PDB file of C-alpha atoms in Angstrom:
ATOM      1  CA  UNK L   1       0.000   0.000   0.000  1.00  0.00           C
ATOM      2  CA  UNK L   2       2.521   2.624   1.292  1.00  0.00           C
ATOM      3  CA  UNK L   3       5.093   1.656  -2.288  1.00  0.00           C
ATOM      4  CA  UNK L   4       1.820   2.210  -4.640  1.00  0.00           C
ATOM      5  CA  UNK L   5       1.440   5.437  -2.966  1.00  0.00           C
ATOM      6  CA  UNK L   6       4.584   6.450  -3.030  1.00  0.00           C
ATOM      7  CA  UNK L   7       4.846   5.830  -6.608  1.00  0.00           C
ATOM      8  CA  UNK L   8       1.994   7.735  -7.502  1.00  0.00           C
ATOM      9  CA  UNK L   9       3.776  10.540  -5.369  1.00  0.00           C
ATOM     10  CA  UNK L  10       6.344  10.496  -7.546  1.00  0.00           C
ATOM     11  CA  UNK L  11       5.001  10.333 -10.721  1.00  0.00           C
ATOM     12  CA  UNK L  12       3.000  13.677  -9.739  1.00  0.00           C
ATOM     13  CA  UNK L  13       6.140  15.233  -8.809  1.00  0.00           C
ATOM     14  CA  UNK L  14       6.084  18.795 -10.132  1.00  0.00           C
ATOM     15  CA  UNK L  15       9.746  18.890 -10.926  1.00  0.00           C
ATOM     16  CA  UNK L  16       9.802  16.087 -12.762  1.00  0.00           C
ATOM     17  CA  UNK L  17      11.115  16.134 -16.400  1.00  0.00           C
ATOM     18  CA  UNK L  18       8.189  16.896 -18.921  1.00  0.00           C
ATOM     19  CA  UNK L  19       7.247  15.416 -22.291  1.00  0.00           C
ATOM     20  CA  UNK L  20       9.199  18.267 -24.174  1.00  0.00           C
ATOM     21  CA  UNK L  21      12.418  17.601 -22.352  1.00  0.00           C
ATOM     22  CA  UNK L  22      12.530  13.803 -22.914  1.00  0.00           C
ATOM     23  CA  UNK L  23      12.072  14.883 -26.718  1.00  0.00           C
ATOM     24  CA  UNK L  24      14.689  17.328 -26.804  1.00  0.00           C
ATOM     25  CA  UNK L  25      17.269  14.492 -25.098  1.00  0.00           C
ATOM     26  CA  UNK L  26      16.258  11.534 -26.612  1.00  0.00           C
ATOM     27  CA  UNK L  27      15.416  12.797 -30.712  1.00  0.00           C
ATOM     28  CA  UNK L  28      16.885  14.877 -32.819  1.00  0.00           C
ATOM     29  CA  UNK L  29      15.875  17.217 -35.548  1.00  0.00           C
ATOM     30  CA  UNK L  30      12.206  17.434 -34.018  1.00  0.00           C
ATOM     31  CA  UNK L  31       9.801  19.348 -35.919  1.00  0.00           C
ATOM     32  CA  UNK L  32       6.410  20.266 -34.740  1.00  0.00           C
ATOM     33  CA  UNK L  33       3.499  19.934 -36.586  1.00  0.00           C
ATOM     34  CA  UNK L  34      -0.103  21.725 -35.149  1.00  0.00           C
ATOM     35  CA  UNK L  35      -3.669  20.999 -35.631  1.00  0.00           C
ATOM     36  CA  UNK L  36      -6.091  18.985 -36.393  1.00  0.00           C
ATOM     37  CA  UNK L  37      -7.397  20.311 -39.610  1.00  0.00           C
ATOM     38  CA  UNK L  38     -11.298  20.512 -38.029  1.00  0.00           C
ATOM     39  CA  UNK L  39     -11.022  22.754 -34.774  1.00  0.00           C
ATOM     40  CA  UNK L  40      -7.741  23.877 -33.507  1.00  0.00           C
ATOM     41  CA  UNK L  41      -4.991  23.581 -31.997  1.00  0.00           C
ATOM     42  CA  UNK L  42      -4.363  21.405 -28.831  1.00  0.00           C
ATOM     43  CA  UNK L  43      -1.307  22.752 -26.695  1.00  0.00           C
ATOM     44  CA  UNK L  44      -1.191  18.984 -24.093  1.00  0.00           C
ATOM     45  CA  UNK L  45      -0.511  17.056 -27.102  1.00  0.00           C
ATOM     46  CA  UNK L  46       2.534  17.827 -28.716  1.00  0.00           C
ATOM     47  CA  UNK L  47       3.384  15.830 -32.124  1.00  0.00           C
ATOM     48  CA  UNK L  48       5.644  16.187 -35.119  1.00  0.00           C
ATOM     49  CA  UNK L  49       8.523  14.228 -36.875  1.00  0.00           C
ATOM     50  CA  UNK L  50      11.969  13.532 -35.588  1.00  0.00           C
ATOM     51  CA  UNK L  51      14.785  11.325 -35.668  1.00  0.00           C
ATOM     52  CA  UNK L  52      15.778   8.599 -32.979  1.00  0.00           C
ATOM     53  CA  UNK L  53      19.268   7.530 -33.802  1.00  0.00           C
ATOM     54  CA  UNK L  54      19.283   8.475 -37.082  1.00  0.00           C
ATOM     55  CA  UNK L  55      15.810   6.927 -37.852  1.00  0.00           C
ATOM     56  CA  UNK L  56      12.639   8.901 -39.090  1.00  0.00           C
ATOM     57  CA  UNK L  57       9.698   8.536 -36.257  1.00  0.00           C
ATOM     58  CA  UNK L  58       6.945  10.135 -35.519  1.00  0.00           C
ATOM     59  CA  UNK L  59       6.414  11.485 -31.723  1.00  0.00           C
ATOM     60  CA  UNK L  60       3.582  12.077 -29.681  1.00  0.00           C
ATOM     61  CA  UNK L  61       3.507  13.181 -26.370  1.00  0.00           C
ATOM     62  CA  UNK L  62       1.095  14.562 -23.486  1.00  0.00           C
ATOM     63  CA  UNK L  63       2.849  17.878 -22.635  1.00  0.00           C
ATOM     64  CA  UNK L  64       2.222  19.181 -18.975  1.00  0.00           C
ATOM     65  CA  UNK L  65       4.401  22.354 -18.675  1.00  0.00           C
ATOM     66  CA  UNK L  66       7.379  23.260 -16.554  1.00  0.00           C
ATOM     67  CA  UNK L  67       6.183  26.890 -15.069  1.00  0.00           C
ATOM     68  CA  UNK L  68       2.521  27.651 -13.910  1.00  0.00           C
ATOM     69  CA  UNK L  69       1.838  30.140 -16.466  1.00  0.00           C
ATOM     70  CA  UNK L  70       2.905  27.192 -19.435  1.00  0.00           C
ATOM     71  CA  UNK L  71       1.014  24.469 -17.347  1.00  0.00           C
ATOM     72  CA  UNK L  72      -2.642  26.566 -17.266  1.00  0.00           C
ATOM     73  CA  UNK L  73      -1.864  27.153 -21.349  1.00  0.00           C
ATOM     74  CA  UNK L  74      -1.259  22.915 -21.805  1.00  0.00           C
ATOM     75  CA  UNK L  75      -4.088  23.049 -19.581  1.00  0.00           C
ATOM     76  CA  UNK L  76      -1.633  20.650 -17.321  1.00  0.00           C
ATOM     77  CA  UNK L  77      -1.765  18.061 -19.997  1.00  0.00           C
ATOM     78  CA  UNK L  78      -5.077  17.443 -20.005  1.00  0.00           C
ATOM     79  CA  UNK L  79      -5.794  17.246 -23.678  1.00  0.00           C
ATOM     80  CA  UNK L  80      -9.335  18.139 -25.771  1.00  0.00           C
ATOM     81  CA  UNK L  81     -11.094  16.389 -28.323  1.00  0.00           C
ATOM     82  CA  UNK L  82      -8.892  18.411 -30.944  1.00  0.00           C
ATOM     83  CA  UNK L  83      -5.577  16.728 -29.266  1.00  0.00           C
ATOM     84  CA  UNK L  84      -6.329  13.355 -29.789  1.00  0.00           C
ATOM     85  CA  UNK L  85      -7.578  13.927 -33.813  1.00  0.00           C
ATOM     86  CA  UNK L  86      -4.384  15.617 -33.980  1.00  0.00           C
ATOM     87  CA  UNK L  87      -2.906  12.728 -32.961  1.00  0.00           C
ATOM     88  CA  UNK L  88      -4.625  10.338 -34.933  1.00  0.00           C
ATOM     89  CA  UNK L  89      -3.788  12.543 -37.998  1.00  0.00           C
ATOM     90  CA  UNK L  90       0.155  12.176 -37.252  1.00  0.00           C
ATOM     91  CA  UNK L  91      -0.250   8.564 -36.551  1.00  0.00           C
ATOM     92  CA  UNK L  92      -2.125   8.470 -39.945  1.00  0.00           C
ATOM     93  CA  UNK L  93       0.777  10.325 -41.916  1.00  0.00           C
ATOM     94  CA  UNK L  94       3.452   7.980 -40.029  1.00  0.00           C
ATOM     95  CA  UNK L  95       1.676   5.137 -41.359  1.00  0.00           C
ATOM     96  CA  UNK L  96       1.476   6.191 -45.351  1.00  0.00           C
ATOM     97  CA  UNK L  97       5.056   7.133 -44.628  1.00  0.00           C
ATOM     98  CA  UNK L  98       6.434   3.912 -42.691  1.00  0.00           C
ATOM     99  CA  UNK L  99       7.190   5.555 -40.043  1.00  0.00           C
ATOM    100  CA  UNK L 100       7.432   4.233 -36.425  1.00  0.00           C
ATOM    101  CA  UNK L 101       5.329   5.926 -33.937  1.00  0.00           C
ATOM    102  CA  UNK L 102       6.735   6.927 -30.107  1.00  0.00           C
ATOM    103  CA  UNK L 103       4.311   8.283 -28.056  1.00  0.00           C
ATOM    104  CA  UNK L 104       5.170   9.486 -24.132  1.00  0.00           C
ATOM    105  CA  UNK L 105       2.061   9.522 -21.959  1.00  0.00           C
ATOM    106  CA  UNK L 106       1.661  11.547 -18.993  1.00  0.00           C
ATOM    107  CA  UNK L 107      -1.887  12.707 -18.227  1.00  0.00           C
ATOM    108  CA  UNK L 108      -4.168  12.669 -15.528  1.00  0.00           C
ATOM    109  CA  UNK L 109      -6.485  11.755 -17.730  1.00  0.00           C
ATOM    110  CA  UNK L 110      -8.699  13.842 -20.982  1.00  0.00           C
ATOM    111  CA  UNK L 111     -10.195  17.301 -19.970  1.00  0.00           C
ATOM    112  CA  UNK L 112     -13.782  16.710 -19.138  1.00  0.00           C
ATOM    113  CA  UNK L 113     -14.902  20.573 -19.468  1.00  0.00           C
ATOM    114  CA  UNK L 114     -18.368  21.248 -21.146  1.00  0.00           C
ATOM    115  CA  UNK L 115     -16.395  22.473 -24.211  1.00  0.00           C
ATOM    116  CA  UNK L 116     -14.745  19.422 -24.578  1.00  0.00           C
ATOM    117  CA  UNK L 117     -17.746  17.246 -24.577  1.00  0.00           C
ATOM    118  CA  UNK L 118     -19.659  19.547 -26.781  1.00  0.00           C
ATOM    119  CA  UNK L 119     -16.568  18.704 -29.377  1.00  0.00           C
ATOM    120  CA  UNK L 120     -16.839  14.516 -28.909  1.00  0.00           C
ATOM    121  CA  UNK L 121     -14.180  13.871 -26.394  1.00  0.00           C
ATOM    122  CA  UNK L 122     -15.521  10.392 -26.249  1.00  0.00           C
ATOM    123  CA  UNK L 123     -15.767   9.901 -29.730  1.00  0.00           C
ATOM    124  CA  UNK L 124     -12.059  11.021 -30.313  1.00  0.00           C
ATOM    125  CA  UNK L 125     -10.632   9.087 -27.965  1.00  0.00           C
ATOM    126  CA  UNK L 126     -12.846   5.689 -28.964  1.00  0.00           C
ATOM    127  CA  UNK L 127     -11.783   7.213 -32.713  1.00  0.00           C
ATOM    128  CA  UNK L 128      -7.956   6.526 -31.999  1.00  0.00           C
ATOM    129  CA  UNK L 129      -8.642   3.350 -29.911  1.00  0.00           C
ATOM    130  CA  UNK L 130     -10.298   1.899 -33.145  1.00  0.00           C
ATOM    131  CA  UNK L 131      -7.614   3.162 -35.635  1.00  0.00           C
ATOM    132  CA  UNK L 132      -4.753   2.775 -33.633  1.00  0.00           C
ATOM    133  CA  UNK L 133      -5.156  -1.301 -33.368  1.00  0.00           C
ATOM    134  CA  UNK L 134      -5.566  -1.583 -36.972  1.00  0.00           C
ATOM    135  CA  UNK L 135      -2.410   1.002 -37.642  1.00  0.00           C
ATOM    136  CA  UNK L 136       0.224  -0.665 -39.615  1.00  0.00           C
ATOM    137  CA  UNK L 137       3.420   0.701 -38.216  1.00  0.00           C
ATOM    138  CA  UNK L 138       5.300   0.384 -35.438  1.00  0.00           C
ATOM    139  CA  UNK L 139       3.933   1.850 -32.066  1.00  0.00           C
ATOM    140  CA  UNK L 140       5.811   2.223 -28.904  1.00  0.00           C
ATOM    141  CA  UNK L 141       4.581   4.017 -25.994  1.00  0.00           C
ATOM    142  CA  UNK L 142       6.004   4.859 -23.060  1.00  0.00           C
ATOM    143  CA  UNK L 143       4.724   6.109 -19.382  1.00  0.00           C
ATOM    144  CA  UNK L 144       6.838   8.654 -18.472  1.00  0.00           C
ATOM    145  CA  UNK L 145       4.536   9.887 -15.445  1.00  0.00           C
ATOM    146  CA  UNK L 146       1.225   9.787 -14.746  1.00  0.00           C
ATOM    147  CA  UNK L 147      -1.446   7.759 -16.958  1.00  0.00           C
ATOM    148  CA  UNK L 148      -4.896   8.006 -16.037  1.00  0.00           C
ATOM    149  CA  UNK L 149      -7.857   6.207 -17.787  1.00  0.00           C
ATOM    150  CA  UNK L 150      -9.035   6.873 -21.104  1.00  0.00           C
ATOM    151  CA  UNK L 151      -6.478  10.290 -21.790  1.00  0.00           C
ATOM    152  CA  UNK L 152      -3.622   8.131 -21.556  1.00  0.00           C
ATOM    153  CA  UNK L 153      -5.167   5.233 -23.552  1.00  0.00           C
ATOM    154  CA  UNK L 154      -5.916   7.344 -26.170  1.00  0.00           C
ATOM    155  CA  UNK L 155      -2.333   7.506 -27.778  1.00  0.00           C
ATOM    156  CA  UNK L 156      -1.607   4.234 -25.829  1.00  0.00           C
ATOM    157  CA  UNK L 157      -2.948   1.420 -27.653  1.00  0.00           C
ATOM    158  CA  UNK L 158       1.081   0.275 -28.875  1.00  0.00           C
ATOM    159  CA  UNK L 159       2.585  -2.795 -30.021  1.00  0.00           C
ATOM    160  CA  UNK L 160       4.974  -2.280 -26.549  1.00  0.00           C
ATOM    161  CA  UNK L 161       3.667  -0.368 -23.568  1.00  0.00           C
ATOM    162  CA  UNK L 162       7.150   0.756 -21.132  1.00  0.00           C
ATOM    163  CA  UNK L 163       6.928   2.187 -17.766  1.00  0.00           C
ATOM    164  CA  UNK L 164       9.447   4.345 -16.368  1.00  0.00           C
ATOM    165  CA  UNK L 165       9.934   2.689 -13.009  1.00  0.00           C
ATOM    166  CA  UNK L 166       8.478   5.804 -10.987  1.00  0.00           C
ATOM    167  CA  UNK L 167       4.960   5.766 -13.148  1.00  0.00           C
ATOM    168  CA  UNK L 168       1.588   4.773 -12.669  1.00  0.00           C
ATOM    169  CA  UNK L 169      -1.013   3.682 -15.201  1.00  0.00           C
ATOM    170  CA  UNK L 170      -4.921   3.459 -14.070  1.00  0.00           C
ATOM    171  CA  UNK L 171      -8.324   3.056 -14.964  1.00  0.00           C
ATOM    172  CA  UNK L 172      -8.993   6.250 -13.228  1.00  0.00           C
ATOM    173  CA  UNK L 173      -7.569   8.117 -10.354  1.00  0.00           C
ATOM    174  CA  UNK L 174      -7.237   6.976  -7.095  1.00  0.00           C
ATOM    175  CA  UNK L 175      -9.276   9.949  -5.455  1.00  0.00           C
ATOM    176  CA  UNK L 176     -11.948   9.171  -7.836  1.00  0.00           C
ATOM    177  CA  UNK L 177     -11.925   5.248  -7.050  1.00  0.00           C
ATOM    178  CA  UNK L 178     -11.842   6.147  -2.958  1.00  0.00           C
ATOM    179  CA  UNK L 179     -14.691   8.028  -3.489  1.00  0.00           C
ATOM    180  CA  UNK L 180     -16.684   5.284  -5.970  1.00  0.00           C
ATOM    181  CA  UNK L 181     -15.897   2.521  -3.445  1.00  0.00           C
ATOM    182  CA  UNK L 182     -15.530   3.949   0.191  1.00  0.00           C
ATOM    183  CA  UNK L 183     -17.531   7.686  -0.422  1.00  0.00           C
ATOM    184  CA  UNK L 184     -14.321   9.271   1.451  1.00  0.00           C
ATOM    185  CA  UNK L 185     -11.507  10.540  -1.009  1.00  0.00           C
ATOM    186  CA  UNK L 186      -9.065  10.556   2.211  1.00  0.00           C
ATOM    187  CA  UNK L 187      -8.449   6.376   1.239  1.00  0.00           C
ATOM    188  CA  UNK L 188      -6.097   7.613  -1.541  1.00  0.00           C
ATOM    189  CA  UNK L 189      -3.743   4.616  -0.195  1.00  0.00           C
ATOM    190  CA  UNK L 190      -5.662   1.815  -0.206  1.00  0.00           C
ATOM    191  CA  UNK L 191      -7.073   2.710  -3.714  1.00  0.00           C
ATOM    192  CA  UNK L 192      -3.434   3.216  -4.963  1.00  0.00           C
ATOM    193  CA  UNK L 193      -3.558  -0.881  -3.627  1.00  0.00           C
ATOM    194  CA  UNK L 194      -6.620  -1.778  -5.326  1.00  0.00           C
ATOM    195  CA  UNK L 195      -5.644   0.001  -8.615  1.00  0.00           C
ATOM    196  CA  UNK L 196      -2.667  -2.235  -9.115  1.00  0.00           C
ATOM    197  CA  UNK L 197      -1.290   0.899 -10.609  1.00  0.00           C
ATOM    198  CA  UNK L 198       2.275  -0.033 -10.031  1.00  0.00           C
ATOM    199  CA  UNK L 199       4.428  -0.562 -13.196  1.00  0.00           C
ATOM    200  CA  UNK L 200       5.132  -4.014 -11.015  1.00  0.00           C
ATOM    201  CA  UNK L 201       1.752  -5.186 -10.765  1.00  0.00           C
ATOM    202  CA  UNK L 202       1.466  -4.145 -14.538  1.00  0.00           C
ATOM    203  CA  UNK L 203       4.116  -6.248 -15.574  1.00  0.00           C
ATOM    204  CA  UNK L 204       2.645  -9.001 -14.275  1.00  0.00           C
ATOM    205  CA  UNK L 205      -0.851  -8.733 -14.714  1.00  0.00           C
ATOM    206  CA  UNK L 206       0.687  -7.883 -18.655  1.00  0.00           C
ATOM    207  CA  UNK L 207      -0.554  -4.709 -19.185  1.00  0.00           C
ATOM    208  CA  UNK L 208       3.224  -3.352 -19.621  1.00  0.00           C
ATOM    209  CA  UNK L 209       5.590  -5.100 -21.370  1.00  0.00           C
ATOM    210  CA  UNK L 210       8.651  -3.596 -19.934  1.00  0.00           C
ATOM    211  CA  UNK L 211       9.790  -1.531 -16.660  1.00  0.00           C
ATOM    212  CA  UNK L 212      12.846   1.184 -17.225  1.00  0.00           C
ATOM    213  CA  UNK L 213      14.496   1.486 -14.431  1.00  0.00           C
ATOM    214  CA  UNK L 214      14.759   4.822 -12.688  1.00  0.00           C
ATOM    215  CA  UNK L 215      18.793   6.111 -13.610  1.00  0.00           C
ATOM    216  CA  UNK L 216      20.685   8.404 -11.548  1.00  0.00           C
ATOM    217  CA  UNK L 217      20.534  11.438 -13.594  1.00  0.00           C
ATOM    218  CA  UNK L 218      18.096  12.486 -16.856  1.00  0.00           C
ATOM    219  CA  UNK L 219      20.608  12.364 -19.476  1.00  0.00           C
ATOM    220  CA  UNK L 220      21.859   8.741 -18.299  1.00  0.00           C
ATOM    221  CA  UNK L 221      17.706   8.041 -18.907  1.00  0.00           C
ATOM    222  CA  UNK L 222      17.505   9.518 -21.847  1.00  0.00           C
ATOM    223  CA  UNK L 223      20.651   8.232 -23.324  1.00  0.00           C
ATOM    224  CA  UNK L 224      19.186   4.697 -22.403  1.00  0.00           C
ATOM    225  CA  UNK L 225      15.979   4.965 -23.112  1.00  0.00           C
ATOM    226  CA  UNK L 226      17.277   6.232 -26.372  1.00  0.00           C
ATOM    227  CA  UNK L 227      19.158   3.116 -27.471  1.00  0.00           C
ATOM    228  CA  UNK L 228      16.553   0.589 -25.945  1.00  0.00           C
ATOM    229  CA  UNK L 229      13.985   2.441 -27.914  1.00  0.00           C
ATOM    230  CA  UNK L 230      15.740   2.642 -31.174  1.00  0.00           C
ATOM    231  CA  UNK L 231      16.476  -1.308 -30.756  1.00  0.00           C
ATOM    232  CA  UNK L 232      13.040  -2.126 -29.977  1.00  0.00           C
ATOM    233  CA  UNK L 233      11.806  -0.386 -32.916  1.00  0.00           C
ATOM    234  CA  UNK L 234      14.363  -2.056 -35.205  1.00  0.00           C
ATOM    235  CA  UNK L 235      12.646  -4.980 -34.054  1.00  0.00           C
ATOM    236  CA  UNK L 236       9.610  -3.993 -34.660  1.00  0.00           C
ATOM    237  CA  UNK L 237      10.116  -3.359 -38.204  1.00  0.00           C
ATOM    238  CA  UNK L 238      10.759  -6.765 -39.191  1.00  0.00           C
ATOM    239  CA  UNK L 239       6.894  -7.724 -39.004  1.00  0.00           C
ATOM    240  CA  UNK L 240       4.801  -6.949 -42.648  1.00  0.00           C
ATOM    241  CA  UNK L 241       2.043  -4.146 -41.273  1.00  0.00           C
ATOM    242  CA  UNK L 242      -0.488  -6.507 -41.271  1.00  0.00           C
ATOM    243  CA  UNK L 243       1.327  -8.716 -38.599  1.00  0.00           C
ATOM    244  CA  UNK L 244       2.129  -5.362 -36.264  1.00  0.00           C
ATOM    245  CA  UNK L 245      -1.845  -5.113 -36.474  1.00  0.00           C
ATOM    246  CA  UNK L 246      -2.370  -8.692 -35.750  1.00  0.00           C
ATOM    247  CA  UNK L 247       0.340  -8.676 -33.037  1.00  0.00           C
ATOM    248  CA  UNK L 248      -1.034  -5.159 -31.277  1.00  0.00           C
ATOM    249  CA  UNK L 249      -5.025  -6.445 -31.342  1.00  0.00           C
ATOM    250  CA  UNK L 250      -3.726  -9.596 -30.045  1.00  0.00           C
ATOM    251  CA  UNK L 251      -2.160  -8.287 -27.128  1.00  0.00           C
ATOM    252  CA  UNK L 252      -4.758  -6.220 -26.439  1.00  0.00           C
ATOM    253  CA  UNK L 253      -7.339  -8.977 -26.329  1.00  0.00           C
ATOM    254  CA  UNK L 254      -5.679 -11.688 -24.145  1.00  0.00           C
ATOM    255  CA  UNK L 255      -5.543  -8.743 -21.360  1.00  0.00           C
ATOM    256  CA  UNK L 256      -7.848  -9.795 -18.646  1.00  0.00           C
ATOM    257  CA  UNK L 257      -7.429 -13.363 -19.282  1.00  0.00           C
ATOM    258  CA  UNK L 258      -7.342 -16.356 -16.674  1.00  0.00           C
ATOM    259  CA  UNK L 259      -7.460 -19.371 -17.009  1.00  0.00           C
ATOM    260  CA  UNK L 260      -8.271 -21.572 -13.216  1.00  0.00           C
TER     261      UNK L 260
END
């Protein structure tokens, strides 16, 4: 109980490294592409076209902010309807080019304002869920903080899910569930137990595929993060697009599982 909560502590941390940063460290050449050709732009999901060790990719990440005044603009990474088509649309552009797809997810979870459901947040983020199975290119995504129900699924659904080993991935926030189950959102503990939110228990239950351990300094992460990425991708590539498909809805549907 006291480890899951500590976890979730620390993915929450406000000094730790955003989105933007682990871009700027881990690919080069990044260029940022905006919109999503029906509303606006989103400012929590940053996307665009890069290189990871010399290889084209496409990134997307949930973008938090660093200062106060950025966080309230990013809307603290909470992203609109308008994030996740833009999203979709880069996914859709790395797949007519062949281009792997990197995504870094770190959300509390999509922006449930009246504006955003006016716009079809549900329908966006069931859009990508949909299209992102059937996408035939590589996807990788990895937790880099906080992932929170259907926000961080949204650019999620990968043929590899890694956790950074101070991240948490839930159905939906552990104030939320204390309140559903025990009508006191004081219990924040024991629903960071029940949650199984820990990239441990996700490992096991197979929900992630891979924990990165936590390095002594963000450059040592990056650097290794960038050469574990770039090999899993190369490894990626050796499946048709039809069999990344086949191998991502696969995964997805043995989830949940048992056998007695």
């Amino acid at each position: 109980m006291e480890e899951a909560y500590r976890i979730l502590q620390a993915a929450r941390a406000k000094d730790r490294p955003t989105a933007r940063q682990y871009i700027s460290h881990i690919f080069t050449g990044f260029i940022e592409l905006h919109g999503d050709r029906r509303f606006g732009d989103d400012a929590a999901i940053v996307g665009g076209v890069g290189r990871l060790c010399g290889r084209p990719v496409t990134v997307i990440a949930q973008e938090r902010g660093e200062t106060l005044s950025e966080r309230m603009r990013r809307n603290f990474g909470m992203a609109h309807p308008e994030g996740y088509r833009k999203a979709l649309r880069l996914m859709k552009q790395a797949e007519k080019f062949h281009r792997p797809v990197v995504t870094l997810v770190d959300t509390s979870g999509a922006f449930c304002g009246l504006g955003a459901e006016e716009r079809g947040q549900g329908l966006a983020i069931a859009e990508n869920l949909c299209e992102m199975m059937a996408l035939r290119t590589p996807v990788l995504s990895v937790l880099i903080g906080e992932g929170g129900s259907g926000g961080a699924l949204g650019i999620a659904v990968a043929n590899e899910v890694w956790m950074l080993e101070n991240s948490v991935y839930s159905v939906i926030s552990p104030e939320g569930c204390a309140s559903i189950l025990w009508k006191d959102p004081s219990k924040v503990k024991d629903a960071c137990a029940c949650l199984k939110l820990t990239p441990q228990d996700l490992l096991r239950m197979g929900v992630a595929d891979r924990v990165i351990p936590q390095e002594k300094t963000f450059e040592k992460q990056c650097e290794s993060l960038q050469q574990e990425m770039d090999e899993a991708l190369g490894r990626m590539l050796e499946y048709t697009g039809a069999e990344l498909a086949q191998r991502r809805y696969d995964r997805f549907r043995k989830m949940g599982v048992y056998s007695e």
